[in-house]
Amino acid sequence: MFSPQTRVLVVDDMNMFRAMVRQSLTSLDFKRISEANDGTSAFTALNKAFEENDPFQLIISDWNMPKMKGIDLLKKVRAESWGKKIPFIMLTAEAERANIIEAMQAGVDNYIIKPFTIDAMKLKLTQTYDKLNKPQAKAS
Amino acid sequence: MAEEQNEFLGFFLDEALDVLSVWEKSCLELEKSGSSEAKEELYRSAHNLKSGSGAVGLSSMNELVHKVEDLIAKILAGHLQKTPAIIKVFLTTHSLLLIWIERLKAGLAFDGDLEVKEIYHELLRIQSSEASSADPTSSPLASTDFAAGSSPADLLLQSIGSPRTPADQKIELKSEQDLSFLHAQAEAKVSTPSAKSQESIRVAASKLDQLIQLIGELSTQQAIVWHGRQNGQVQSPGCDNAIQLIQKIAKDLQGLALSLRLQPLQSLFQRLERTACDLARTQEKKIEVVIRGEHVEVDRSVIERISDAMNHVIRNAVDHGIETPSERQHSKKRETPTLSIEAVQETNGVLISISDDGRGLNSERIQEKAIERGIIRPDAKLSQAEINRLIFHAGLSTAEKLTDISGRGVGMDVVKNSVETIGGTIQVSSQAQVGTSFAISLPATLSIIDSLIIGVEGNRYAVPVQDVAEIVNIENSRIEAVAGLGTILSLRKQLIPIEPLRAHLPPKIAAASHRSIDLRASVAGGSIQPALIVRKGETTLGFEVDVILGQQPVTVRRLPHTLSQIPGYTGGTILGDGDPCIILNLSALLSRHFEKISKSPDESRSNSQDSSSEIAEEEQPRSEHHCLIFEVYGQELAAPLLSIKEVMKDLPCSPMVGAARHLLGSIEVRGELLPVYDLSTLLGLPAHPEYDHATDLVLEEESAAFAIRVSKVLAVSDLKTLRSPIPGKQATIIPGMRGYLGTGYYEGRPVPLLDLQKCLRLWKDEAVLQSNLPLEPASLLETP
């Protein structure tokens, strides 16, 4: 599993969803959770964290946000040298299920359909971890 | 899962309000410009509401928003063009969701199923008209497709066929319902003050940084003082310096902390603009709303408490102030009227002005109405400003005809009250044909209030200065303690009932006090007995307190639920010496006092027609009563002469067996047996069953006659009566003042004027309540 020290960035324009994700993560023992409310500020935070030598090791982002959408954030992150391998989980509503394909092409690691339960979040995290086991082990 | 959802409900509800404000803004923007940003913003707000409501299990809201979102998506994708009908349905949905969310916030269930159906209806209509314009042949298919959605409302619609009601009518209906919702909600808020979800506010990160920095400085200085104390050097200049700094930091902290609650007026102004536009649209008036100063910040709670009142001012301006297009054309004014809403920061608060360039207040009409309602005298000469101020008088509505929008009986007096409750003021200026302008000044915060510190039975309480009209020393003022009629203070020709404040405070608190303060303040020349005069609307009451200790600003702290339930307790504070102190709301105590009175058994019968009370009420504003003055064991009393049919002297009274003590017996008057009552016991005075030379006053109620026995009749005289302490109907229902109508002066002495029929009725009701008292046997007085 991800360690409690894994640095997570939660990106959503709805405070409530950030709180839901944060609570799920806290219940899974994550200790270092940061939040951003749109793609642009998320990207700034990611960049800054990298420059400060304390990069994020997991991104959970909403799809539909003002300024920069989740998909654009994903593309931008993957275009950076530091962002190629950060596990990226997309939060999306039922109606945007079709978007998943675009996201997968852009290199998303997993997705969660809103609304979700803590159990679903746990499952998705485990899945993601299993999938990325080796690179993640290298990173930590 | 259910618990998990509830945990986030509070989050969602707070956030939903923000999202709804974006919804509204983008909707208005879409209506104006149709820009793609507006479309996207609108889509995103609907999307967020949909997913959010789904996530917290609000499935019916989720379903509704989903349908609306589909429609927005079509517009976003360019498959559909915006039409007035579409904008309207977006705005209607917005209002509905707003009410829905507010109700949930207040912990109430949503009961707007009808409105939800209306929206489904409207969506269906749009859907089918779109389908028919796009491809006429496939229209039935398209609408079935839509109606095949899972919603029961859809199915219902499908079964009843296409809607028939025109959209306009629905909107009008809605605005009415809107308000009734809001009222219900406001009431609910009052009754369950703390049982709602935790509110949260957004704060700029920079402010938090500042806060943390200040706290850091505070602990540094505190460490210096601590160090100094350890070394016995508290008197050193270094420590002095630190203590001074701590004072300054504390002050800065206070200011900063208060500023956390500040919120720009933008969202309120936006709602007001919306109200104005909606209303103008339904009334087929044009309007241009100009907003200035929306970035001025005001305490969140001020905004919350003022928004209904502001809404009312706006509605009034559009409904009454602004003319119809033809009327404007006729008076050669610019075609589109302007309504401006403006906020300016002032030293102690914010000044909000709402001005229109409409027809202005109709001074003549206002004066006529005021005379008609007896508010002013027909020969009164009023200045223009005084006439304008009349619109704030309760019950004065100048609308030529009642409209759905603002002629609902609640008028500007309600607005004035709610502004004044939070310590603000409202003024109006107007010029015929040029326009009307309201200036509303509001305090920037409700957290710090200027208070009087008073002492009652060894406890200290804080009373907001704004609640107290004046302070009088009742020791020196003339108090007429009329037996059985309570204490009345005659202040500048007005009679004010005086209530000891201690009677309104929980007795246990007094008993629990461990440190009692010497509250008897004595000044050279005698002791002082202060009373706080409190006015609310038309009612006035004096609260007698033990001592007034001083005046100081206090920081309001919220009370725990258990304490805030106690009537009159609004908050707590810590006094300079570290003692806690309760903040009292005297006007709430006043209303409670009169509410209690009006709930007395008499109320249910007050509509029964009885000639004497009618006379009394009619004669209330006049200064003279034609009265019979009589005496009951040394107590002089008066009654309107018209209520008394006959005065009989020295008739033998035959006692009745088993009668209540108020009933002395019966007398025979022209072959008819009349029950005789003892007035002194009816009034709650000590009973004096033996009358030497008794006189009986014969009265009639609902054509049944009865007699009241008094000691002797003194005179028939025109009494110059002062207005009763509580004007209007309440005059007759002051406890301990049975049937009290007012006080007159007979040969320079105060004489209470009584409604004797009412005295008897009150007593009978009481007897029924207590029920163990036997009722008079012959029941001659039984009402049919």
Coordinates of C-alpha atoms in Angstrom, one line a residue, chain B residues 331-663:
Chain B
S331 CA -44.2 62.2 -18.2
K332 CA -41.3 62.5 -20.7
K333 CA -38.8 60.5 -18.7
R334 CA -36.0 58.3 -20.0
E335 CA -37.6 55.2 -21.3
T336 CA -35.6 52.7 -19.1
P337 CA -35.9 53.5 -15.4
T338 CA -32.8 53.1 -13.3
L339 CA -32.6 51.4 -9.9
S340 CA -29.3 51.8 -8.2
I341 CA -28.0 49.8 -5.4
E342 CA -24.9 51.2 -3.8
A343 CA -22.7 50.5 -0.8
V344 CA -20.2 52.8 0.8
Q345 CA -17.8 52.0 3.6
E346 CA -18.2 54.3 6.5
T347 CA -16.2 54.6 9.8
N348 CA -18.5 52.5 11.8
G349 CA -20.2 50.4 9.3
V350 CA -21.7 50.5 5.8
L351 CA -24.2 52.8 4.1
I352 CA -26.3 51.1 1.5
S353 CA -28.5 53.3 -0.7
I354 CA -31.2 52.1 -2.9
S355 CA -32.6 54.7 -5.3
D356 CA -35.0 54.7 -8.2
D357 CA -35.9 57.4 -10.6
G358 CA -39.6 56.5 -10.5
R359 CA -42.6 58.5 -9.5
G360 CA -41.6 59.2 -5.9
L361 CA -43.6 58.9 -2.8
N362 CA -47.2 60.2 -3.1
S363 CA -47.3 62.6 -0.1
E364 CA -50.9 63.4 -0.4
R365 CA -51.9 59.8 -0.5
I366 CA -49.7 59.0 2.5
Q367 CA -51.2 61.8 4.5
E368 CA -54.7 60.9 3.6
K369 CA -54.1 57.3 4.7
A370 CA -52.4 58.3 7.9
I371 CA -55.4 60.5 8.8
E372 CA -57.8 57.8 7.8
R373 CA -56.0 55.3 10.1
G374 CA -55.8 57.8 12.9
I375 CA -52.0 57.9 12.8
I376 CA -51.9 61.7 12.5
R377 CA -54.4 64.4 13.3
P378 CA -56.3 65.8 10.3
D379 CA -55.0 69.3 11.1
A380 CA -51.4 68.2 11.6
K381 CA -48.8 70.2 9.7
L382 CA -46.0 67.9 8.7
S383 CA -42.8 68.6 6.9
Q384 CA -41.9 66.6 3.8
A385 CA -39.5 64.5 5.8
E386 CA -42.1 63.8 8.4
I387 CA -44.5 62.7 5.7
N388 CA -41.9 60.4 4.2
R389 CA -41.2 58.9 7.5
L390 CA -44.9 57.9 7.9
I391 CA -44.2 55.0 5.4
F392 CA -42.4 53.3 8.2
H393 CA -45.5 53.4 10.4
A394 CA -47.1 50.0 11.0
G395 CA -50.0 49.2 8.9
L396 CA -49.7 52.1 6.4
S397 CA -49.7 50.8 2.9
T398 CA -50.3 53.4 0.1
A399 CA -50.6 51.0 -2.8
E400 CA -53.7 52.0 -4.7
K401 CA -54.5 48.3 -5.1
L402 CA -53.0 45.4 -3.5
T403 CA -50.6 43.5 -5.7
D404 CA -49.2 40.1 -5.4
I405 CA -45.8 41.5 -5.0
S406 CA -45.6 43.9 -2.2
G407 CA -49.1 44.6 -1.0
R408 CA -49.2 41.9 1.5
G409 CA -49.7 43.9 4.6
V410 CA -46.1 43.6 5.7
G411 CA -44.8 47.0 5.0
M412 CA -41.8 49.2 5.5
D413 CA -42.3 49.0 9.2
V414 CA -41.1 45.5 9.1
V415 CA -38.1 46.6 7.1
K416 CA -37.4 49.4 9.6
N417 CA -37.7 46.9 12.5
S418 CA -35.3 44.4 11.1
V419 CA -32.7 47.1 10.3
E420 CA -33.0 48.6 13.7
T421 CA -32.8 45.2 15.5
I422 CA -29.3 44.9 14.3
G423 CA -28.5 48.5 15.3
G424 CA -28.8 50.1 11.9
T425 CA -31.0 53.0 10.7
I426 CA -33.1 53.6 7.6
Q427 CA -34.0 56.9 6.1
V428 CA -36.0 57.8 3.1
S429 CA -36.0 60.8 0.8
S430 CA -38.2 61.4 -2.1
Q431 CA -39.2 63.9 -4.7
A432 CA -42.4 63.6 -6.7
Q433 CA -41.6 62.5 -10.3
V434 CA -37.9 62.4 -9.6
G435 CA -37.6 59.3 -7.5
T436 CA -37.2 57.8 -4.1
S437 CA -34.0 56.9 -2.2
F438 CA -33.5 54.8 0.8
A439 CA -30.4 55.1 2.9
I440 CA -29.7 52.1 5.1
S441 CA -26.8 52.3 7.4
L442 CA -25.6 49.0 9.0
P443 CA -23.1 48.2 11.6
A444 CA -20.0 46.4 10.3
T445 CA -20.3 43.7 12.9
L446 CA -22.6 42.2 15.4
S447 CA -19.9 40.7 17.5
I448 CA -19.1 43.7 19.7
I449 CA -21.9 45.7 21.1
D450 CA -22.1 48.7 23.4
S451 CA -23.8 47.5 26.5
L452 CA -25.1 48.7 29.9
I453 CA -24.0 46.5 32.7
I454 CA -26.8 46.1 35.2
G455 CA -27.2 44.3 38.4
V456 CA -30.2 42.2 39.4
E457 CA -30.3 40.2 42.6
G458 CA -26.6 40.1 42.9
N459 CA -26.0 39.1 39.3
R460 CA -24.6 41.2 36.6
Y461 CA -26.2 41.3 33.1
A462 CA -25.3 43.1 29.9
V463 CA -28.0 44.9 28.0
P464 CA -27.3 46.3 24.5
V465 CA -27.6 50.1 24.7
Q466 CA -29.6 50.2 21.5
D467 CA -32.4 48.2 23.2
V468 CA -32.9 50.8 25.9
A469 CA -34.9 53.9 25.0
E470 CA -34.2 55.6 28.3
I471 CA -33.3 55.1 31.9
V472 CA -35.5 56.6 34.6
N473 CA -35.1 56.8 38.3
I474 CA -38.5 55.5 39.4
E475 CA -37.7 56.4 43.0
N476 CA -38.2 60.1 42.2
S477 CA -40.7 59.7 39.3
R478 CA -44.3 59.5 40.0
I479 CA -45.4 55.9 40.4
E480 CA -49.0 55.0 40.8
A481 CA -49.1 51.8 42.6
V482 CA -52.8 51.2 42.2
A483 CA -53.9 48.2 44.2
G484 CA -54.4 45.2 42.1
L485 CA -53.4 47.0 38.9
G486 CA -49.7 46.7 39.0
T487 CA -47.1 49.5 39.0
I488 CA -47.5 52.2 36.5
L489 CA -45.1 55.0 35.9
S490 CA -46.3 58.2 34.6
L491 CA -43.6 59.6 32.4
R492 CA -44.3 62.8 30.5
K493 CA -48.0 62.1 30.3
Q494 CA -47.5 58.5 29.1
L495 CA -48.3 55.7 31.4
I496 CA -45.8 52.9 31.4
P497 CA -46.2 49.6 33.2
I498 CA -43.2 48.7 35.2
E499 CA -42.1 45.1 35.6
P500 CA -39.3 44.0 37.9
L501 CA -36.7 42.4 35.6
R502 CA -36.0 39.8 38.2
A503 CA -39.4 38.3 37.6
H504 CA -38.2 37.5 34.0
L505 CA -34.9 35.9 34.9
P506 CA -34.5 32.3 36.0
P507 CA -34.5 32.3 39.8
K508 CA -31.9 29.5 40.0
I509 CA -29.2 31.7 38.6
A510 CA -29.6 34.1 41.4
A511 CA -29.4 31.3 44.0
A512 CA -26.3 29.9 42.4
S513 CA -24.4 33.1 42.6
H514 CA -21.4 32.6 44.8
R515 CA -20.2 36.2 44.8
S516 CA -22.8 38.7 45.4
I517 CA -22.1 42.3 44.5
D518 CA -23.3 45.1 46.5
L519 CA -25.8 46.4 44.2
R520 CA -27.6 49.0 46.2
A521 CA -26.0 52.0 44.8
S522 CA -26.6 55.0 47.1
V523 CA -26.0 58.5 46.0
A524 CA -25.9 61.5 48.2
G525 CA -29.5 62.6 48.5
G526 CA -31.1 59.2 48.6
S527 CA -31.2 55.8 46.8
I528 CA -31.7 55.2 43.2
Q529 CA -34.2 52.8 41.7
P530 CA -33.5 52.6 38.0
A531 CA -35.8 51.3 35.4
L532 CA -34.9 50.7 31.8
I533 CA -37.6 51.8 29.4
V534 CA -37.9 49.5 26.4
R535 CA -39.9 50.3 23.4
K536 CA -40.8 47.9 20.6
G537 CA -43.1 49.2 17.9
E538 CA -46.2 50.5 19.7
T539 CA -45.5 48.8 23.1
T540 CA -43.5 50.2 25.9
L541 CA -42.5 48.5 29.1
G542 CA -40.2 49.5 32.0
F543 CA -37.9 46.9 33.5
E544 CA -37.0 47.7 37.0
V545 CA -33.4 46.7 37.9
D546 CA -31.4 46.9 41.1
V547 CA -28.5 49.0 39.8
I548 CA -26.8 50.2 36.7
L549 CA -23.1 49.5 37.0
G550 CA -21.7 51.1 33.8
Q551 CA -21.6 51.2 30.1
Q552 CA -18.9 49.3 28.0
P553 CA -18.5 47.5 24.8
V554 CA -18.7 43.8 25.2
T555 CA -17.7 41.0 22.9
V556 CA -20.6 38.7 22.2
R557 CA -20.0 35.0 22.7
R558 CA -22.4 32.4 21.7
L559 CA -24.2 30.5 24.4
P560 CA -24.3 26.7 24.6
H561 CA -27.6 25.3 23.5
T562 CA -28.9 24.7 27.0
L563 CA -28.4 28.3 28.0
S564 CA -29.6 29.9 24.7
Q565 CA -33.0 28.2 25.3
I566 CA -33.7 30.5 28.2
P567 CA -35.9 33.3 27.0
G568 CA -34.1 36.6 26.9
Y569 CA -30.6 35.1 26.9
T570 CA -28.9 36.1 23.6
G571 CA -25.3 35.6 24.4
G572 CA -22.5 35.8 27.0
T573 CA -19.5 37.9 27.6
I574 CA -16.6 38.1 29.9
L575 CA -16.4 41.3 31.9
G576 CA -13.2 43.2 32.8
D577 CA -12.7 41.4 36.0
G578 CA -12.9 38.0 34.4
D579 CA -16.5 37.1 35.5
P580 CA -18.8 35.7 32.9
C581 CA -22.0 37.7 32.2
I582 CA -25.2 37.0 30.3
I583 CA -26.3 39.4 27.6
L584 CA -30.0 40.0 27.8
N585 CA -32.4 40.8 24.9
L586 CA -34.9 43.1 26.6
S587 CA -37.1 43.5 23.6
A588 CA -37.5 39.8 23.4
L589 CA -38.5 39.8 27.0
L590 CA -41.0 42.6 26.3
S591 CA -42.6 40.7 23.4
R592 CA -42.7 37.6 25.5
H593 CA -44.4 39.5 28.3
F594 CA -47.1 40.8 26.1
E595 CA -47.5 37.5 24.3
K596 CA -48.1 35.8 27.6
I597 CA -50.8 38.3 28.3
S598 CA -52.5 38.0 25.0
K599 CA -52.6 34.3 25.4
S600 CA -54.8 34.7 28.5
P601 CA -58.2 33.0 28.2
D602 CA -59.8 36.3 27.4
E603 CA -58.3 36.3 23.9
S604 CA -60.6 33.6 22.6
R605 CA -63.6 35.7 23.4
S606 CA -62.3 39.1 22.5
N607 CA -64.1 39.1 19.2
S608 CA -67.5 38.7 20.8
Q609 CA -69.4 41.9 20.3
D610 CA -69.8 43.9 23.4
S611 CA -70.9 47.4 23.4
S612 CA -68.8 48.8 26.2
S613 CA -65.5 47.6 25.0
E614 CA -66.3 48.9 21.6
I615 CA -67.0 52.2 23.0
A616 CA -63.8 52.1 25.0
E617 CA -61.7 51.3 22.1
E618 CA -63.3 53.9 20.0
E619 CA -62.8 56.4 22.7
Q620 CA -59.2 55.4 23.3
P621 CA -57.5 58.2 21.3
R622 CA -59.8 60.8 22.7
S623 CA -58.9 62.5 26.0
E624 CA -62.3 62.5 27.6
H625 CA -64.6 59.7 28.9
H626 CA -68.0 60.1 30.3
C627 CA -67.6 58.1 33.4
L628 CA -69.2 56.9 36.6
I629 CA -66.8 57.2 39.5
F630 CA -67.3 54.9 42.4
E631 CA -65.5 53.5 45.4
V632 CA -64.9 50.0 46.5
Y633 CA -63.4 49.9 50.0
G634 CA -61.4 53.1 49.7
Q635 CA -60.3 52.4 46.1
E636 CA -61.6 54.8 43.6
L637 CA -62.5 53.3 40.3
A638 CA -64.3 54.5 37.2
A639 CA -66.3 52.8 34.4
P640 CA -67.7 54.2 31.2
L641 CA -71.2 55.5 32.0
L642 CA -72.6 53.9 28.8
S643 CA -71.8 50.4 30.0
I644 CA -73.9 50.9 33.1
K645 CA -77.7 50.4 32.8
E646 CA -78.8 51.3 36.2
V647 CA -77.6 52.1 39.7
M648 CA -79.6 50.5 42.5
K649 CA -79.3 51.4 46.1
D650 CA -79.8 49.4 49.3
L651 CA -81.4 46.4 47.7
P652 CA -81.5 43.3 50.0
C653 CA -79.2 40.6 48.6
S654 CA -80.3 37.1 49.2
P655 CA -77.3 34.8 49.5
M656 CA -76.9 31.8 47.3
V657 CA -76.0 28.4 48.6
G658 CA -72.6 27.0 47.5
A659 CA -71.8 30.0 45.4
A660 CA -68.3 31.1 44.6
R661 CA -66.9 33.8 46.8
H662 CA -67.1 36.4 44.1
L663 CA -70.8 35.9 43.9

